[in-house]
XYZ file of C-alpha atoms in Angstrom:
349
model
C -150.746 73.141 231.345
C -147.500 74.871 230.661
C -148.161 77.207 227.057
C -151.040 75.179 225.867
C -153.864 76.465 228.056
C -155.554 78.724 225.802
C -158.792 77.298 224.712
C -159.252 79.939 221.538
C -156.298 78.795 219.620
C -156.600 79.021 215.854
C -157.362 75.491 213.759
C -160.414 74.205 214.969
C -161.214 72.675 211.632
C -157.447 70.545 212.229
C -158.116 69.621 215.655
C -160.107 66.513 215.090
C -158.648 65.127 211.967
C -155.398 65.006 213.260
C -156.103 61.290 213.928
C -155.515 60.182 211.017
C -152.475 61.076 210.616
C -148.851 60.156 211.357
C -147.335 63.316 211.824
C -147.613 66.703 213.339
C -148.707 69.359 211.253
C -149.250 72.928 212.047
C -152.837 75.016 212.674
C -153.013 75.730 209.469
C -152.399 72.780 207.738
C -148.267 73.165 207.817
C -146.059 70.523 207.242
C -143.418 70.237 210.647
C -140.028 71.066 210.088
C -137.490 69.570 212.673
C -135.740 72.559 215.091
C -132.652 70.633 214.647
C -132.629 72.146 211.090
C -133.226 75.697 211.846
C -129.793 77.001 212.772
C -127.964 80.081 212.496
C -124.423 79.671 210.419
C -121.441 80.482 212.190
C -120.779 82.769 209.266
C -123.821 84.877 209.854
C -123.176 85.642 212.584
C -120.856 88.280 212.342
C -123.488 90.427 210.456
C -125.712 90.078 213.001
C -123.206 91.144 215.788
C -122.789 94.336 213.782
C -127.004 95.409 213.727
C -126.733 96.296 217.355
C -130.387 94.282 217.314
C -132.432 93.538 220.235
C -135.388 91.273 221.798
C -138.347 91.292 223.641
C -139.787 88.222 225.050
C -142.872 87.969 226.018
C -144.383 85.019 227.833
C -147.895 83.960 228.958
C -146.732 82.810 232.702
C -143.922 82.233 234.527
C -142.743 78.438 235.228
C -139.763 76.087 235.030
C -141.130 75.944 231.713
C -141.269 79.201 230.498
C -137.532 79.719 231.944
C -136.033 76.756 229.894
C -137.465 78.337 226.904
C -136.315 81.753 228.163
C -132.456 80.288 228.519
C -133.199 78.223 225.285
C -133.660 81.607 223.677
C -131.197 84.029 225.599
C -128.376 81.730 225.077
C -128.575 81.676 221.154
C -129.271 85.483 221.441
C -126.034 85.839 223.077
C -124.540 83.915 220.517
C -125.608 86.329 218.376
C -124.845 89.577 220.202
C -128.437 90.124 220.529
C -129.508 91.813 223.739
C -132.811 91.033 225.258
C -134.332 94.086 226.710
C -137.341 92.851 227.857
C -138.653 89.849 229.423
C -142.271 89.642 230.999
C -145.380 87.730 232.160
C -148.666 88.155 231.550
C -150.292 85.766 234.139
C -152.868 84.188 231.323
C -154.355 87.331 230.736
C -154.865 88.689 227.086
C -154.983 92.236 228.319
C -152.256 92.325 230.369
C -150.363 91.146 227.245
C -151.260 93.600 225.115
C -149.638 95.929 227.620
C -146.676 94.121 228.037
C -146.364 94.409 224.304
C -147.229 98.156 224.161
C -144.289 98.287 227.160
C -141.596 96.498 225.200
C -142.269 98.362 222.050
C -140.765 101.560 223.682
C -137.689 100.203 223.561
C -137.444 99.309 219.895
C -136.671 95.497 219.632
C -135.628 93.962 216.902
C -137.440 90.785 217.296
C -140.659 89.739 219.905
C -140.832 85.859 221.335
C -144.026 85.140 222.438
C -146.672 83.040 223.075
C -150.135 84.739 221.922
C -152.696 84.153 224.657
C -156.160 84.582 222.365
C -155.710 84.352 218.744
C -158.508 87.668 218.245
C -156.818 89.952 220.892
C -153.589 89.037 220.136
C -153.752 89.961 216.280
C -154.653 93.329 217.626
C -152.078 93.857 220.382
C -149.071 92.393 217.842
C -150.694 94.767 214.896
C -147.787 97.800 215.539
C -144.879 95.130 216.134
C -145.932 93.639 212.755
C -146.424 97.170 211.277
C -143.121 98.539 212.343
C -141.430 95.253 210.834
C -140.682 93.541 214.076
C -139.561 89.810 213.463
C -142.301 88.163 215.371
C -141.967 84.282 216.750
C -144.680 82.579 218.297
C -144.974 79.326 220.677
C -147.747 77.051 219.557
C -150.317 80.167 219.104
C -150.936 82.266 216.087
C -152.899 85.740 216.459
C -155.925 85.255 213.785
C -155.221 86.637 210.201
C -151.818 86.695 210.222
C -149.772 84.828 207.662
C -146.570 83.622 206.709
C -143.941 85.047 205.914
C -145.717 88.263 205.668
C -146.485 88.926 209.345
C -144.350 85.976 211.202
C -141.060 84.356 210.880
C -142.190 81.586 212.544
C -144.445 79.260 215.203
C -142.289 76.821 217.073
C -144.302 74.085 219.288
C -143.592 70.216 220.252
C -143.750 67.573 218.019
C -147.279 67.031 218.919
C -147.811 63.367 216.951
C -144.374 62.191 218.881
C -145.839 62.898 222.249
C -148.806 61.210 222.224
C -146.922 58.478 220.040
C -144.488 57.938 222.860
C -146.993 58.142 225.318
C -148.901 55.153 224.114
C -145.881 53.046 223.802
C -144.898 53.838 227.356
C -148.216 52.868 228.668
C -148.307 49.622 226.158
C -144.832 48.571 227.530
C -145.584 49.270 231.311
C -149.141 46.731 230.743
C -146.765 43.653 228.880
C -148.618 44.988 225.595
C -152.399 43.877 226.783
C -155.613 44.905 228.471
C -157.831 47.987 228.858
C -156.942 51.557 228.762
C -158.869 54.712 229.497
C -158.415 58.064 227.761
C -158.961 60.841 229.406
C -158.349 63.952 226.156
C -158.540 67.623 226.233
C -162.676 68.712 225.872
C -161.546 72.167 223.180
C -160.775 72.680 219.822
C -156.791 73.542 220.145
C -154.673 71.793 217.597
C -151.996 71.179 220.408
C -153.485 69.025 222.402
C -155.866 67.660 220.163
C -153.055 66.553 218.330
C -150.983 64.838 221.314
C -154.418 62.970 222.587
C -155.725 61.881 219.333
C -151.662 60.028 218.181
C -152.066 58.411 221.387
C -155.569 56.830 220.769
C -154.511 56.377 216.926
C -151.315 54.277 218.124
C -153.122 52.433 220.622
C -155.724 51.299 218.048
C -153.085 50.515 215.340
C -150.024 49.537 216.966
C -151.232 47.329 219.969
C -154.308 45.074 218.638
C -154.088 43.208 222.055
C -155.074 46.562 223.818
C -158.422 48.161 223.954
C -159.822 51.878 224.712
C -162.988 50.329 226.860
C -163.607 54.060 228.083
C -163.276 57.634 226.344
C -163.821 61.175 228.554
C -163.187 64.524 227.599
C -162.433 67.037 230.306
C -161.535 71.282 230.198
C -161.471 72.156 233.782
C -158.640 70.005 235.279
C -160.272 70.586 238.889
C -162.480 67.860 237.538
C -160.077 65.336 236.958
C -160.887 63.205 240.486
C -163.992 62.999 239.250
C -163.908 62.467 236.151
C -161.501 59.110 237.052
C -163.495 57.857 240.317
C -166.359 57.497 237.831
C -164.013 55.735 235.223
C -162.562 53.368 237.724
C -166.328 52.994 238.888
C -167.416 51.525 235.431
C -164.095 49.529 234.900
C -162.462 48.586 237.971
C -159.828 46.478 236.388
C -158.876 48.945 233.947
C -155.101 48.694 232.876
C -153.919 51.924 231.922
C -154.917 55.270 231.904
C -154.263 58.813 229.326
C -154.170 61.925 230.640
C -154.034 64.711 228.536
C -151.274 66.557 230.423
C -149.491 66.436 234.158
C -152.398 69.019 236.042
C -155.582 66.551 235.969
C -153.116 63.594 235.965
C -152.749 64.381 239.377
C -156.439 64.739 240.223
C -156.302 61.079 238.482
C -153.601 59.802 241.091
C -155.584 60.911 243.959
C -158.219 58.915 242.778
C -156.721 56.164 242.017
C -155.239 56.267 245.461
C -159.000 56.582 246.825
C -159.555 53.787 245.303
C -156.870 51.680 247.062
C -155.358 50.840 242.952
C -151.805 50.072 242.642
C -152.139 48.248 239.497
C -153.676 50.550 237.109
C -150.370 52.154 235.083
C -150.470 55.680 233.829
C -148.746 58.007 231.559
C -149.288 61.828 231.053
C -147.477 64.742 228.895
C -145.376 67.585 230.324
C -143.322 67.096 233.614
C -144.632 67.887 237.200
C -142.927 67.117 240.299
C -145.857 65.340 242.249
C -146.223 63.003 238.972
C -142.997 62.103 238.477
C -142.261 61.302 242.828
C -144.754 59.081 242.418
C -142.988 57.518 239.262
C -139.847 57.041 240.923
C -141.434 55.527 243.888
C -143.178 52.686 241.905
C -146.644 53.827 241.872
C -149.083 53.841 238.989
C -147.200 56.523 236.809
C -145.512 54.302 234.105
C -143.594 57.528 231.942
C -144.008 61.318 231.624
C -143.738 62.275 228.225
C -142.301 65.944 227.903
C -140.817 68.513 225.539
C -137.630 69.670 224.846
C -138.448 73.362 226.367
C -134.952 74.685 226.212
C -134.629 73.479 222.220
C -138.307 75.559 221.697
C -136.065 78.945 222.947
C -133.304 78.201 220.996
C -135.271 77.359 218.418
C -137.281 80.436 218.376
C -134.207 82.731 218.751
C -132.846 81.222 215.608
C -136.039 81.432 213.314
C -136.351 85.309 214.464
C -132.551 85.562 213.473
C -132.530 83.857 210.321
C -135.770 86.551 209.353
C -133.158 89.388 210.217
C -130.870 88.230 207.427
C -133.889 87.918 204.995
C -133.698 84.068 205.219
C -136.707 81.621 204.237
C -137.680 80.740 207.494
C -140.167 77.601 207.775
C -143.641 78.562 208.776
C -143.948 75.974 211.244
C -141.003 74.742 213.428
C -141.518 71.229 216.336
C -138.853 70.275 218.732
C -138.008 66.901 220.109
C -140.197 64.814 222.380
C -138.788 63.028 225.544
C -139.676 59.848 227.488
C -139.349 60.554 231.071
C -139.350 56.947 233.321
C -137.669 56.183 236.617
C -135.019 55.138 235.088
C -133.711 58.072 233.482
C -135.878 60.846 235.380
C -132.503 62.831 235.982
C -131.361 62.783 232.246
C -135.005 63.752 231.023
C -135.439 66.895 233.186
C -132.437 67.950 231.881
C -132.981 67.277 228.577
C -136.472 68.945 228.856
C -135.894 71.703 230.907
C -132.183 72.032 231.229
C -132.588 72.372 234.908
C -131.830 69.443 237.382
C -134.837 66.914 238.347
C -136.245 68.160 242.353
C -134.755 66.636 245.023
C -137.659 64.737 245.878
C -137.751 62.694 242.677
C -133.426 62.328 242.541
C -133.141 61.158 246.288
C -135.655 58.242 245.883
């Protein structure tokens, strides 16, 4: 699930009131601020260019998302003379993080990009980068205890509301704006998803009166997805549509509905995956993949961690674009997301 699989995130008290509202706000309450509006001046830049600064980034897993963030990033680094001496993985795991961190700090960055794996371990394993006054940026996660500006520059995620937003009008418009819909949301207390799953139920219920939720499950493990929808389609065999909360269990939900012999029920999901989106393009049950913009998140970061350099204000919490993804523009969209070009298997369809 891309940067959003941690189940420890901070803002558990946020995750479920998030659907009542109309906009994305961060895990502690913080109002979004558009990346389009965190940019480094062309006039700054010369100062920066003269600090002989560098960069660390540190990522959770490696994936076509992770590298458009990475390019996002490097790119406006470059821009700024800013070397990046260190870029690593940590496979999901919290302790080999902390070493990664522990690594990188040997050679002195100037700033850290990161995403923090688990909010407790993470505050420890950031504590000397914060200590020694290195500009820290996070993805979506926040180590616990820290606080802005004092130990970050900066948290940079989607624009959670947006995604689920455009997810439910995708669905709405694939099913002529009627008829039943299922939601399958993320089962944990994360303010990501929770955010993305509850705008799309919200919008449902207040933007389409002519389309009902008849059938609500939560699910963690995505290896349960198959089941999860056999027993949906089960109790509502004529369902319309179908939520899932991202692209992994959406394809346990295609392979059931293929089980099932259903062409008809429509289905949208958020963040791109290859087997989703062939199916898309081939006129199956996948009405739109709603995605972010990955590269923007880099560049996005880069420039929050650069604007701290030259003592700046810096907005706490920073949310990039989201994208519609349909047949119809698949090519532009994976672009636009990931700044890579779509798999052959989706463009040659």
């Amino acid at each position: 699930m891309k940067h959003y699989i941690t189940q420890l995130a901070v803002g558990a008290a946020l995750a479920f009131a998030t659907s009542v509202l109309a906009e994305t706000v961060g895990p502690q309450g913080e109002t979004a601020t558009p990346s389009a509006s965190v940019m480094v001046a062309e006039a700054d830049l010369e100062a920066i260019r003269a600090g002989g600064h560098t960069a660390a980034l540190l990522w959770h897993d490696q994936s076509d998302f992770v590298n458009a963030v990475t390019a996002g990033a490097t790119d406006e680094l470059a821009r700024a003379g800013i070397e990046v001496v260190a870029t690593t993985s940590a496979g999901f795991d919290a302790a080999k993080q902390r070493s990664d961190i522990e690594t990188a700090l040997t050679k002195n960055p100037s700033i850290i990009l990161s995403l923090p794996l688990d909010p407790v371990t993470s505050a420890a394993a950031f504590q000397e980068a914060r200590d020694n006054d290195v500009k820290l940026v996070f993805l979506s996660n926040l180590p616990s205890g820290y606080e802005h500006p004092a130990d970050y520059a900066a948290i940079v995620t989607d624009d959670l509301f947006q995604m689920g937003k455009q997810a439910a009008d995708a669905l709405a418009a694939s099913m002529g704006g009627k008829g039943t819909v299922g939601w399958i949301y993320h089962d944990a207390a994360y303010y990501v998803t929770n955010q993305r799953d509850n705008a799309f139920k919200t919008t449902i219920e207040n933007d389409y009166p002519d389309i009902s939720i008849v059938a609500e499950q939560g699910i963690s493990d995505p290896a349960r997805a198959e089941d999860i929808a056999n027993a949906m389609l089960l109790r509502n065999p004529d369902i319309g549509g179908i939520y899932v909360t991202w692209a992994g269990p959406a394809e346990g939900v295609l392979a059931a509905l293929r089980a099932n012999g259903n062409t008809t029920t429509k289905m949208v999901t958020l963040d791109l995956s290859e087997p989703v989106a062939l199916d898309m393009v081939r006129g199956g049950n996948v009405a739109a993949i709603v995605a972010d913009e990955a590269y923007e998140l880099g560049r996005a970061m880069a420039a929050a961690a650069i604007l701290d350099l030259l003592d700046q204000d810096v907005p706490p919490f920073v949310v990039a674009p989201a994208v519609t993804v349909t047949a119809d523009n698949v090519v532009e969209g994976w672009m636009q997301s990931l700044h890579i070009d779509a798999p052959k298997s989706v463009t040659k369809n």
